Short mmCIF file of C-alpha atoms in Angstrom, two decimals:
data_model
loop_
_atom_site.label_atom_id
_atom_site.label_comp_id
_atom_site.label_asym_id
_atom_site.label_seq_id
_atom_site.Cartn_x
_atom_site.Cartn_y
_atom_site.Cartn_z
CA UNK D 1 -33.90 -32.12 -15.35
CA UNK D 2 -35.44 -28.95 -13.34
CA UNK D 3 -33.29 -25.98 -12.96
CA UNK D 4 -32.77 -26.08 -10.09
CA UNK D 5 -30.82 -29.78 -10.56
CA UNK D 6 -28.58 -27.97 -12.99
CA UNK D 7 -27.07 -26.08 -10.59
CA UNK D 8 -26.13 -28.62 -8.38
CA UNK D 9 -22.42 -28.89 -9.36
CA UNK D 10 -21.88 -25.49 -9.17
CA UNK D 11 -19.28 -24.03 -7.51
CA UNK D 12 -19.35 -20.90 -5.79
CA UNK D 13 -16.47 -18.94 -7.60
CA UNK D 14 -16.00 -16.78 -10.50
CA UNK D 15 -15.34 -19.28 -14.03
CA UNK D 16 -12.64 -16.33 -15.20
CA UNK D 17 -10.70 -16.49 -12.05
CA UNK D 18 -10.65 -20.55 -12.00
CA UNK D 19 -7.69 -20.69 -14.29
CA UNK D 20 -4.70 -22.70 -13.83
CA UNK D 21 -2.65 -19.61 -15.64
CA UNK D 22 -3.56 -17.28 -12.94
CA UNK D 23 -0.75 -15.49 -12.13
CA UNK D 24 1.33 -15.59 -8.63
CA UNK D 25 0.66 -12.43 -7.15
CA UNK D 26 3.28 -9.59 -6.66
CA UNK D 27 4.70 -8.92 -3.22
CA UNK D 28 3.11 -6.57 -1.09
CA UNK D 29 4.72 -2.97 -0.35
CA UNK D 30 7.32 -3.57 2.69
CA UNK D 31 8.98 -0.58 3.70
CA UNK D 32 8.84 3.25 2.22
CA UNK D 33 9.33 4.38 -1.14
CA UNK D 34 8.63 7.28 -3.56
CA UNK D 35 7.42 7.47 -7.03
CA UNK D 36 6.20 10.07 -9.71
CA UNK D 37 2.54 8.75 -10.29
CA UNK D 38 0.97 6.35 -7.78
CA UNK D 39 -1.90 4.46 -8.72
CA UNK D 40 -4.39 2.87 -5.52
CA UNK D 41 -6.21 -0.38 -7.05
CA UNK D 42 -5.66 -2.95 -9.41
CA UNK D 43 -9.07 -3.10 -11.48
CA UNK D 44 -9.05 -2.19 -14.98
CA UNK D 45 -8.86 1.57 -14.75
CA UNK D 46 -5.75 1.10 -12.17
CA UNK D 47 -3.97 -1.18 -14.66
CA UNK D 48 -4.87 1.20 -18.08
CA UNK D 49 -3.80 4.17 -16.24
CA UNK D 50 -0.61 2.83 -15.22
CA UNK D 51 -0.11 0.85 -18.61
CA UNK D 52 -0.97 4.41 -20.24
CA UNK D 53 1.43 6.36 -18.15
CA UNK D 54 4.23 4.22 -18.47
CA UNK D 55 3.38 4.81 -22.65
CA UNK D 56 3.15 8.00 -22.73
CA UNK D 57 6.15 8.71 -20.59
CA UNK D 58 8.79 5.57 -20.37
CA UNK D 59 10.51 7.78 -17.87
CA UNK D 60 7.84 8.20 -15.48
CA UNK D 61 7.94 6.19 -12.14
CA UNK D 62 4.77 4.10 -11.29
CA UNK D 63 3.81 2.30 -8.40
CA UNK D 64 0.48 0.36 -8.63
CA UNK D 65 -1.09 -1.10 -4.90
CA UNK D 66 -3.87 -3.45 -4.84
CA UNK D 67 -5.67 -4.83 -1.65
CA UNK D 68 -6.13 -7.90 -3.29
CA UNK D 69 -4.99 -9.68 -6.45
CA UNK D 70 -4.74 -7.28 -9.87
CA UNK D 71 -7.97 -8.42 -11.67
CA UNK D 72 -9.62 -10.35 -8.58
CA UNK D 73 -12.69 -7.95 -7.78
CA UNK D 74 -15.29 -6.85 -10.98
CA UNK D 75 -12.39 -6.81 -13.10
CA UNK D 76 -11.86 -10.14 -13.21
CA UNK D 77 -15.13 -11.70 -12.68
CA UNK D 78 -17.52 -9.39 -15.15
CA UNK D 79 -19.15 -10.81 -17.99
CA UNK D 80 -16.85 -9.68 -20.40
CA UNK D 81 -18.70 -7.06 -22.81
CA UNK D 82 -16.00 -4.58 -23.74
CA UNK D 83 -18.21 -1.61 -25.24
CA UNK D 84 -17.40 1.28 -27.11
CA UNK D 85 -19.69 3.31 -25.13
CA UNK D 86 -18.79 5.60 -22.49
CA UNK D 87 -22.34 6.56 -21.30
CA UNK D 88 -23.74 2.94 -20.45
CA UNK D 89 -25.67 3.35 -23.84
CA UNK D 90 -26.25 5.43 -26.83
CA UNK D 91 -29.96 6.39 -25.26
CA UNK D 92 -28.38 7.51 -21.55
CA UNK D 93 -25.73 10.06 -23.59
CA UNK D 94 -28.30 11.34 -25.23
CA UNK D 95 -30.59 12.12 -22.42
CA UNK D 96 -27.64 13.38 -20.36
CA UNK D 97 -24.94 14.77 -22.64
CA UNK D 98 -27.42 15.82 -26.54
CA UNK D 99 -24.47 18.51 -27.12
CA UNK D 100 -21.47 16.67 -26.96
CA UNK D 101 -22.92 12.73 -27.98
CA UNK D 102 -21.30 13.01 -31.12
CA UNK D 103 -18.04 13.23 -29.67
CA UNK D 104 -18.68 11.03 -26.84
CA UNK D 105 -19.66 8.54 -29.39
CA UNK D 106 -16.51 9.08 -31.84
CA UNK D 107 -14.19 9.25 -28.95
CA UNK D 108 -15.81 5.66 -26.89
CA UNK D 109 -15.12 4.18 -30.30
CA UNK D 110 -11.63 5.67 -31.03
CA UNK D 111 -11.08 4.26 -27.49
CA UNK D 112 -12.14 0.82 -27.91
CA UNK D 113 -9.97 0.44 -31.18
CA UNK D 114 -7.57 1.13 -28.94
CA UNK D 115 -7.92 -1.48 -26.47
CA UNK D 116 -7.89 -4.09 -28.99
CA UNK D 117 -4.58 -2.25 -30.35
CA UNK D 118 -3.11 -2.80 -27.28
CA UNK D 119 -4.23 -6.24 -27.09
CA UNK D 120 -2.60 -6.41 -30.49
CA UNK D 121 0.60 -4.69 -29.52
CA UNK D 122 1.37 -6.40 -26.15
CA UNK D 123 0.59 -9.95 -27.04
CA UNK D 124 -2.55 -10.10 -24.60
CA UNK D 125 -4.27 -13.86 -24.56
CA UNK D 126 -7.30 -13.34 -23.59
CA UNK D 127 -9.96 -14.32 -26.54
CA UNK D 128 -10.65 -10.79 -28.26
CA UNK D 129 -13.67 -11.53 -30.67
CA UNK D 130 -15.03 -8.41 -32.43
CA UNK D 131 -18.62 -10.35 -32.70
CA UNK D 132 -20.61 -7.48 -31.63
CA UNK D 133 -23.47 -7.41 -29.61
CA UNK D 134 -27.32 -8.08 -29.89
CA UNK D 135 -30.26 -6.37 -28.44
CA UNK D 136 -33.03 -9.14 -28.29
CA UNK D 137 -36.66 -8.01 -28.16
CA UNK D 138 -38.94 -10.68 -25.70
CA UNK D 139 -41.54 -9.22 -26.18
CA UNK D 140 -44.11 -7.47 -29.14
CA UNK D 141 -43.84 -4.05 -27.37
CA UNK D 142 -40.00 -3.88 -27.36
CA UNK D 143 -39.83 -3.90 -31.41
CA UNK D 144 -40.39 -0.46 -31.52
CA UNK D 145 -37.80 0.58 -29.24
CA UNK D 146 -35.38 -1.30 -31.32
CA UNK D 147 -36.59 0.32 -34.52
CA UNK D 148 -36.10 3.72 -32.94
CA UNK D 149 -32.81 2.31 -31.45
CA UNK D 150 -31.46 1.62 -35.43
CA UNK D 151 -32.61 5.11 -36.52
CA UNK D 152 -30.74 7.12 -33.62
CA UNK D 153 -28.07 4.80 -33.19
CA UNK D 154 -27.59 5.85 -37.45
CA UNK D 155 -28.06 8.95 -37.28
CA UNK D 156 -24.10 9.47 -35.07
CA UNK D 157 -22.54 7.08 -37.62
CA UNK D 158 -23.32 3.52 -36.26
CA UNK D 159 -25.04 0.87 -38.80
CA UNK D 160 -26.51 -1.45 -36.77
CA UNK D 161 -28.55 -4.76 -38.56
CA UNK D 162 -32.05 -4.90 -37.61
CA UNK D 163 -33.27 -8.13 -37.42
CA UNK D 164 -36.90 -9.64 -37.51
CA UNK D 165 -37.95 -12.57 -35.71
CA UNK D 166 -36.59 -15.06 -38.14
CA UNK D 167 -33.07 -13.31 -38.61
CA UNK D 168 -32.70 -12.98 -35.23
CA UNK D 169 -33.11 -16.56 -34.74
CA UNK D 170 -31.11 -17.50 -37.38
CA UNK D 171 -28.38 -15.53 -35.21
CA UNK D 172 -29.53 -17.29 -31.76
CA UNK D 173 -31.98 -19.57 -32.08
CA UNK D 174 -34.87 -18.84 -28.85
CA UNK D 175 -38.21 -19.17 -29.60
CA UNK D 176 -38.37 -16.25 -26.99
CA UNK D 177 -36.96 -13.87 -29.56
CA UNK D 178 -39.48 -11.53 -31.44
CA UNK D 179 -36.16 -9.19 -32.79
CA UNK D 180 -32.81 -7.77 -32.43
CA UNK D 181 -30.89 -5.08 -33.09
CA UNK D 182 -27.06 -5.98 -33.81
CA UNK D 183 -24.26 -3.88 -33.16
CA UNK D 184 -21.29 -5.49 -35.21
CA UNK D 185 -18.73 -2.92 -34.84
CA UNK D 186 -19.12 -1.44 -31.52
CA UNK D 187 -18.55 -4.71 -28.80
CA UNK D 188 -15.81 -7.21 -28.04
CA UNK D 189 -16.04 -10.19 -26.41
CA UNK D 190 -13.24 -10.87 -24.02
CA UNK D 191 -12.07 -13.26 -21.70
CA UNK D 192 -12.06 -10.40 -18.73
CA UNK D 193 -9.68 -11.87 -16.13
CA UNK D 194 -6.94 -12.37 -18.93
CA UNK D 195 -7.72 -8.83 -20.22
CA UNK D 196 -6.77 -8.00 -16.28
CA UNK D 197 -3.73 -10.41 -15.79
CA UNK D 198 -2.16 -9.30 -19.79
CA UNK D 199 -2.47 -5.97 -18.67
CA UNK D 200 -0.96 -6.18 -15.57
CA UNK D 201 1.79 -8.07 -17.33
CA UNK D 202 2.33 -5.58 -19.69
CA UNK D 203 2.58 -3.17 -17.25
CA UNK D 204 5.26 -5.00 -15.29
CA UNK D 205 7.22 -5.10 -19.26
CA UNK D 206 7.75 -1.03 -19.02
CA UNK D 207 8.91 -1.23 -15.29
CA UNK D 208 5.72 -0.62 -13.60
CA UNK D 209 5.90 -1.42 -9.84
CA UNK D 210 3.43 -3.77 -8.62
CA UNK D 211 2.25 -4.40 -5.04
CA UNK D 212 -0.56 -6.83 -4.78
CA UNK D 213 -2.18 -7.51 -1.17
CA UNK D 214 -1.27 -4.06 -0.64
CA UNK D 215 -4.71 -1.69 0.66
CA UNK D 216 -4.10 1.70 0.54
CA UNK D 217 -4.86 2.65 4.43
CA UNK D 218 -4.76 6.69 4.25
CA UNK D 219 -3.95 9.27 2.29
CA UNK D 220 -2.52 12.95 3.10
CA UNK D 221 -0.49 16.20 1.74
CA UNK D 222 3.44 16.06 2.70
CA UNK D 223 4.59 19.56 1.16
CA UNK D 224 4.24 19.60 -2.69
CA UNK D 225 3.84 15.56 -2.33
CA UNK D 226 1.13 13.22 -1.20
CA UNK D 227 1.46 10.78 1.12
CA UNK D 228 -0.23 6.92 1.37
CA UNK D 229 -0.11 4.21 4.51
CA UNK D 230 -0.02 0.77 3.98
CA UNK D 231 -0.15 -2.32 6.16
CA UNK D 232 3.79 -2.69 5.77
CA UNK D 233 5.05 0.41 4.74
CA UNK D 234 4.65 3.75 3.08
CA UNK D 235 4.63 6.21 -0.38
CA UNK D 236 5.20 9.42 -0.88
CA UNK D 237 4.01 10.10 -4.75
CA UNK D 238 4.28 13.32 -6.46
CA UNK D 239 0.72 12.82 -8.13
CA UNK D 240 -2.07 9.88 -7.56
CA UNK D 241 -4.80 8.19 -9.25
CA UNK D 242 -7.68 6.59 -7.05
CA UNK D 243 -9.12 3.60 -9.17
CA UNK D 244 -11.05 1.53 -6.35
CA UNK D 245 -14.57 2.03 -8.12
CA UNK D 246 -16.95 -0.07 -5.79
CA UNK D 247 -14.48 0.01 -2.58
CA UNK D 248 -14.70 2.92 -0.07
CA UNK D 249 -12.62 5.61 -1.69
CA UNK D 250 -10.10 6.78 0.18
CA UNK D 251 -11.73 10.67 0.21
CA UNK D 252 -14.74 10.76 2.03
CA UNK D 253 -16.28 13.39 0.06
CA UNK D 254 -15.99 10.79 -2.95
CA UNK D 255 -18.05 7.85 -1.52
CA UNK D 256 -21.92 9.51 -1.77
CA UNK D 257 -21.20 9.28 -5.60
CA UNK D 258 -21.28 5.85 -5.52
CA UNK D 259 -23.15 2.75 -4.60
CA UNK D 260 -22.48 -1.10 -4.54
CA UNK D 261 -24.51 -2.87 -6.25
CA UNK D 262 -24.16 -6.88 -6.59
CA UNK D 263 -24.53 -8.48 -10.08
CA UNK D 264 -24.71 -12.29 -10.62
CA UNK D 265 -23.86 -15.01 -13.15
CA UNK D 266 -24.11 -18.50 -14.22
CA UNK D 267 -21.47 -20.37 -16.75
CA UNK D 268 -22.42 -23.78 -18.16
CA UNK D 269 -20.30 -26.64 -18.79
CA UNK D 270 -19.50 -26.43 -22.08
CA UNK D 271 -21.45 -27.57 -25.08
CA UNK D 272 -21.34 -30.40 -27.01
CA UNK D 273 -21.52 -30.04 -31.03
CA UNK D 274 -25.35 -30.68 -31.25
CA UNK D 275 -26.20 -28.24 -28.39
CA UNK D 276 -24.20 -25.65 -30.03
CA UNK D 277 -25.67 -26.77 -33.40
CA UNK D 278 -29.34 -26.51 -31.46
CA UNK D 279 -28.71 -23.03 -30.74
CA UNK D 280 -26.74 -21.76 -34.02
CA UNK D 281 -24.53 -18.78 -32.64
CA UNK D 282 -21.80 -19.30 -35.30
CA UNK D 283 -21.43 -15.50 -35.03
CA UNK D 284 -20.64 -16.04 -31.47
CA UNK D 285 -22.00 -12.36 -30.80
CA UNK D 286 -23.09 -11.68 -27.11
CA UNK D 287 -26.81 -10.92 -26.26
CA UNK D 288 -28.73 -8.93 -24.07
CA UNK D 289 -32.55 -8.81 -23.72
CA UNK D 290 -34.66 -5.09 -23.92
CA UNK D 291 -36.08 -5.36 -19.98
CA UNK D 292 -35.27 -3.19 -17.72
CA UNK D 293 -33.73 -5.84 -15.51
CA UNK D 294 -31.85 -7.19 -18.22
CA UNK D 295 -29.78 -10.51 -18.95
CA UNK D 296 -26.41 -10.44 -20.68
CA UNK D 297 -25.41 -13.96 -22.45
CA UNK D 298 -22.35 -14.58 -24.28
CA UNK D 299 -20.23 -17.76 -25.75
CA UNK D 300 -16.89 -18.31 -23.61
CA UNK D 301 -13.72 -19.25 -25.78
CA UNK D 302 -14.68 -23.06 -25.17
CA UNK D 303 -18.36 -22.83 -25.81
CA UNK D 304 -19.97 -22.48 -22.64
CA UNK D 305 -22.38 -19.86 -22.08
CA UNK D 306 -22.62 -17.46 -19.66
CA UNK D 307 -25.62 -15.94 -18.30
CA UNK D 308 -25.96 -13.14 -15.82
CA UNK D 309 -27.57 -9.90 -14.62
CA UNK D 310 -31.28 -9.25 -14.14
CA UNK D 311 -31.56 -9.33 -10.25
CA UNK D 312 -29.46 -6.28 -9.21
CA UNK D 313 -29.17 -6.36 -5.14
CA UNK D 314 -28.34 -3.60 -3.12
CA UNK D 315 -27.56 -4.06 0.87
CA UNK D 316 -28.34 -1.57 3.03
CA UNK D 317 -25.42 0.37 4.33
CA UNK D 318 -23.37 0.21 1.05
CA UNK D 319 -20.65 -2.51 2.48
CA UNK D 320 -18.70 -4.60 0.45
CA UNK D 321 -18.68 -7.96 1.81
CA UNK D 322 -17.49 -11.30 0.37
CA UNK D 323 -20.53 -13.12 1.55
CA UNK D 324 -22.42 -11.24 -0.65
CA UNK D 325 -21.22 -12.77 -3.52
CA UNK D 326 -23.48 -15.67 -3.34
CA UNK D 327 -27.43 -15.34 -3.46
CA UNK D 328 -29.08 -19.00 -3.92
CA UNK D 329 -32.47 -17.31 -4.43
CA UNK D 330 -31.07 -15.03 -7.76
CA UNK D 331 -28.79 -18.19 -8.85
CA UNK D 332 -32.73 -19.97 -9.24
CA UNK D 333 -33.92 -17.54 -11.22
CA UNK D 334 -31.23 -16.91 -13.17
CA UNK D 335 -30.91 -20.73 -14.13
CA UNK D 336 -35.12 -20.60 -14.65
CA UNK D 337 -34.85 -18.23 -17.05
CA UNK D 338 -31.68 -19.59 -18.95
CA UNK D 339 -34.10 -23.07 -19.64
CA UNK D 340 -36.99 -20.49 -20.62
CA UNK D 341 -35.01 -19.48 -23.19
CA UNK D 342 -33.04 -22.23 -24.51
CA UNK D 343 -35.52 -25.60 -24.01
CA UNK D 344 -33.42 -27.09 -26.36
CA UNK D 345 -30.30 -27.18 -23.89
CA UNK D 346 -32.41 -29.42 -21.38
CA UNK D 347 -29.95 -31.47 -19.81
CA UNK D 348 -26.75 -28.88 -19.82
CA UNK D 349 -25.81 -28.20 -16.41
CA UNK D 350 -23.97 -24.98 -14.35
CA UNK D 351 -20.38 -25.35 -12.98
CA UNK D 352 -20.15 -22.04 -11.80
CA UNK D 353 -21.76 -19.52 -9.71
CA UNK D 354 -20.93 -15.85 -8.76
CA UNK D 355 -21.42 -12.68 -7.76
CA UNK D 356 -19.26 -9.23 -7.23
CA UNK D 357 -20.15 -5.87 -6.20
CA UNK D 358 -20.16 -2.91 -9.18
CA UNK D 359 -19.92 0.78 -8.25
CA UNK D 360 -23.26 2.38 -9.53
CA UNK D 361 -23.81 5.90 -9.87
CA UNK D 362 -26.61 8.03 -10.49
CA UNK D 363 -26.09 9.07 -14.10
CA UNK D 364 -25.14 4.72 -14.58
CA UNK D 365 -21.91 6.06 -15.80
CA UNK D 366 -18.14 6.95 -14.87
CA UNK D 367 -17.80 10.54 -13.36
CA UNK D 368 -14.01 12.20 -12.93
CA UNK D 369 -12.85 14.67 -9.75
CA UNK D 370 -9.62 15.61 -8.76
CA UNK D 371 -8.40 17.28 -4.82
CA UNK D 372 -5.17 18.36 -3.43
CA UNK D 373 -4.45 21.05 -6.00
CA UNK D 374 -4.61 18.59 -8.92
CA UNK D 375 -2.37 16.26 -7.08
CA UNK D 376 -4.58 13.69 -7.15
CA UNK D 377 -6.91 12.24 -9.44
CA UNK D 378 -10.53 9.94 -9.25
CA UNK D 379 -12.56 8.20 -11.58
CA UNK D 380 -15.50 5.58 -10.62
CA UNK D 381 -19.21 4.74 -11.31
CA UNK D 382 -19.08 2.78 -14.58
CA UNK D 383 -22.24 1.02 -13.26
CA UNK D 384 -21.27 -2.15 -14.81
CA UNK D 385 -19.69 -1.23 -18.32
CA UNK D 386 -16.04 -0.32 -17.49
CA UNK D 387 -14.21 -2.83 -19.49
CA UNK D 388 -13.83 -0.46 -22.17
CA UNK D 389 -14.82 2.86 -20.11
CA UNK D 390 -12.04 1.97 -17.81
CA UNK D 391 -8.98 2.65 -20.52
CA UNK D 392 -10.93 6.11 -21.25
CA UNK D 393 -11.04 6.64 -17.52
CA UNK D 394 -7.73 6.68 -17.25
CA UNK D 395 -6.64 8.58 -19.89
CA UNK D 396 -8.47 11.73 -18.19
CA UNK D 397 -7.14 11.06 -15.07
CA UNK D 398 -3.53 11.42 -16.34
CA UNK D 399 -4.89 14.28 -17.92
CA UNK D 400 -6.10 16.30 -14.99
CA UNK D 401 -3.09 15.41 -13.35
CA UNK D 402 -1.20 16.90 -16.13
CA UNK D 403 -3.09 19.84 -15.97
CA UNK D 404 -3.61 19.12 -19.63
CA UNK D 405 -6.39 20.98 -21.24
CA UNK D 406 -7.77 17.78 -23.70
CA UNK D 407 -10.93 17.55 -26.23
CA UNK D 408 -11.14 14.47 -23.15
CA UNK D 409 -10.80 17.21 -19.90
CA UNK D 410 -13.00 19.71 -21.27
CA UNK D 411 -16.28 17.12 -22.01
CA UNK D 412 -19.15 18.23 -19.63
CA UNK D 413 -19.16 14.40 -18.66
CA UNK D 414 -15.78 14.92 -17.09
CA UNK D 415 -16.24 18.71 -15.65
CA UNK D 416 -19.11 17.59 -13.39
CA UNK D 417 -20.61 15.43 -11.19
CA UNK D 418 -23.81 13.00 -10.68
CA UNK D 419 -26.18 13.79 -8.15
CA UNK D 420 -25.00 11.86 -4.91
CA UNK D 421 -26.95 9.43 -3.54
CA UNK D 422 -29.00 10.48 -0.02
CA UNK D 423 -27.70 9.28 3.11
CA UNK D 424 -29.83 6.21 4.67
CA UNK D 425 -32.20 5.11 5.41
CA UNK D 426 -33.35 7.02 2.32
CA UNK D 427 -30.85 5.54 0.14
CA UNK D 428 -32.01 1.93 0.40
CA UNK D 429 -35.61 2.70 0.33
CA UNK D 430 -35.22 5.24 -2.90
CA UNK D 431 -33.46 2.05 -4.47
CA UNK D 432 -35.87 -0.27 -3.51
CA UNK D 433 -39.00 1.71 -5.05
CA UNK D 434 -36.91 2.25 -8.37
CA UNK D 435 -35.93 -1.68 -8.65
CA UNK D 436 -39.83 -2.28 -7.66
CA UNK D 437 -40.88 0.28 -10.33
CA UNK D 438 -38.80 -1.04 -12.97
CA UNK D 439 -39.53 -4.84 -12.71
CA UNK D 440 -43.46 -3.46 -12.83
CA UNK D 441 -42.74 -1.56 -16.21
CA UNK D 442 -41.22 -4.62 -17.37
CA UNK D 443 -44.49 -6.56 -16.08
CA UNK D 444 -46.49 -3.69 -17.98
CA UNK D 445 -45.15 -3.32 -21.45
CA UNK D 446 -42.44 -0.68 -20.15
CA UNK D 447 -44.95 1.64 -18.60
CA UNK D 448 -43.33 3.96 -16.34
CA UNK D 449 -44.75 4.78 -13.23
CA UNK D 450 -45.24 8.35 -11.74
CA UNK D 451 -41.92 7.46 -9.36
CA UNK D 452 -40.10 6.56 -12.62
CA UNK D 453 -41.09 9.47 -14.13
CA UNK D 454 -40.26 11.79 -11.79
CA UNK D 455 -36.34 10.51 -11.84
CA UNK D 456 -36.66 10.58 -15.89
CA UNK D 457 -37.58 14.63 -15.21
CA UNK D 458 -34.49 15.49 -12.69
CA UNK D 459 -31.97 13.14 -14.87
CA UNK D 460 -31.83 10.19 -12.57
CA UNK D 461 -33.81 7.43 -15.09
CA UNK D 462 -32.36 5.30 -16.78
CA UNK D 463 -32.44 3.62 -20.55
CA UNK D 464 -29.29 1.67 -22.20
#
């Protein structure tokens, strides 16, 4: 069978959102109300900062609003790495933040103990493993960069195993793999849209107010308060936090921070004993490869696997659009590659197909801002790794709307900004040249090119 017959029976939705325990959503906002804290979007960092609010304060009174369903955007459909990062990789802290890493690193693992407290604590179903992760080397030229990768990531208090070509495949069994470097402690595996729907339960537990199909149409000062339109009715909120990440924020100073960028994945039927056994992975640990355009691969709770990333897409213009989420051109490749690496699993088929829209920013990390006199708070460009980011997100949003001074509030990766991204047509073309340039490096035994180069020199590269 080719691969392009495997994907024949796929269908063209999300596998975490296909669930027959999917919740019913809540009602949408009728009417007016008012509320202490009001939180606009139902992602991860929407749900943890109400969840966290509600915890730190029982007394407080939260309203969440989501356009859609809680969970149904990237929150719900993403691949399911929760990472103790908080800067999309030790080597992009380092570059960006060498003063404060240490913390950064203490505090993104402090914060994903945390997560999987709360997980604990709240009675969340949604198939925590603590596997770790593996970085896979495809290539001779890679092996050094792991190496490098085991002394630095040791050197802030990691111990990551790594492996040669034969321990790596005793891990994951690809004749494509030259190496790896595992990071046991530092990454979760999680079902993500049960992560989404257990949180938003939770939150409903300590009297959070949920309002699903509910966008957030406007937002203005009334007095000392702040006021948001919906389709059916009104808030008036004494403080807010904006958690839409890859939708248009609702300040328009906000949105040249921030670009949508569509990420796609593949989930197999699930394996049979002997495939399984043909592949090993009895540490179930999730993999990605060291390419620039990389692929992230990880066991499901019933054995499939999922395989996504490499082929990035930005549209011109920046719009979110549902059509997007389907690309039969990167579905081919994707499902090309998965047989590349795993000839053994001839024969194993794809039942589902997706794609979503992440918010990207130019340091490939979250950034923080607040407006209206500290009355309202913003946090977005996770650039693909929010599932743990997210929970730290919102912990600094609540905060700057405190007012709080925090070890969290006074990091330099919360006091300032990325470097927008330029207006069109610039935008797409400046995108274009750097996805060009980096699938050449790749093609070149990671060579940078001058245009690489010169983003590397004003902070806008980028290595994980």
């Amino acid at each position: 069978m080719d691969h392009l017959t495997s994907l024949r029976d796929a269908v063209p939705t999300p596998f975490w959102l296909d669930d027959p325990d999917r919740p019913e959503p809540a009602p949408a906002l009728t009417g007016a109300t008012d509320c202490d804290l009001l939180v606009v979007g139902g992602g991860y960092t929407g749900l943890w900062t109400a969840l966290v609010a509600k915890e730190r304060d029982p007394s407080t009174d939260v309203v969440l609003v989501e356009a859609g369903e809680t969970g149904g955007a990237a929150s719900g459909r993403n691949g399911g790495f929760c990472e103790a990062s908080l800067t999309h990789g030790l080597f992009n802290g380092l570059q960006r933040w060498p003063d404060e890493i240490a913390r950064l690193e203490r505090l993104g693992h402090a914060n994903l103990q945390a997560i999987e407290d709360t997980v604990a604590r709240h009675g969340i179903d949604c198939a925590w493993e603590r596997t770790g992760s593996i970085v896979v080397a495809t290539e001779p030229y890679q092996l050094e960069g792991l190496r490098e990768g085991a002394e630095t990531a040791a050197r802030y208090g990691s111990k990551p195993v790594l492996l040669d070509r034969d321990a790596v495949r005793a891990e994951i069994d690809s004749p494509t793999f030259l190496g790896g470097l595992w990071d046991r402690e530092g990454v979760a595996m999680v079902n993500p849209a049960r992560l989404a729907w257990g949180l938003k339960r939770a939150c409903l537990a300590l009297g959070v107010r949920i309002h699903e199909h509910t966008p957030a149409l406007s937002l203005r000062e009334r007095g000392a308060a702040i006021g948001v339109r919906t389709p059916y009715g009104r808030i008036t909120a004494r403080r807010v936090a904006l958690a839409t990440n890859a939708h248009p924020s609702l300040l328009r100073r906000h949105r040249p921070y921030t670009v949508p960028v569509y990420d796609y994945a593949l989930m197999t039927e699930p394996l049979s004993a002997e495939q399984l056994a043909s592949v090993g992975w009895r540490g179930r640990q999730g993999f990605a490869d060291s390419t620039n355009q990389f692929h992230y691969v990880r066991l499901s709770a019933d054995n499939r696997i999922l395989w996504g990333g490499y082929d990035a897409v930005y549209r011109y213009g920046g719009r979110v659009r549902a059509e997007h989420d389907q690309r039969p051109e990167t579905f081919a490749t994707l499902a090309r590659h998965f047989h590349t690496t795993f000839p053994q699993l001839t024969g194993v088929r794809f039942t589902h197909a997706w794609g979503g829209a992440i918010d990207a920013s130019t340091r490939f990390c979250v950034f923080f801002d607040t407006s209206h006199q500290g009355r309202v708070s913003y946090a977005a460009g996770y650039t693909g790794l929010g599932v743990g980011a997210s929970r730290f997100g919102a912990e600094v949003m609540l905060d700057l709307l405190a007012g709080e001074r925090t070890e969290r509030t006074g990091l330099d990766l919360v006091r300032r900004k990325p470097l927008p991204f330029p207006p069109e047509p610039v935008r797409a073309a400046g995108i274009g040249i750097t996805k060009w340039s980096m699938a050449r490096a790749d093609r070149n035994e990671g060579r940078r090119n001058l245009w690489l180069r010169t983003l590397d020199r004003f902070g806008l590269g980028f290595d994980s």
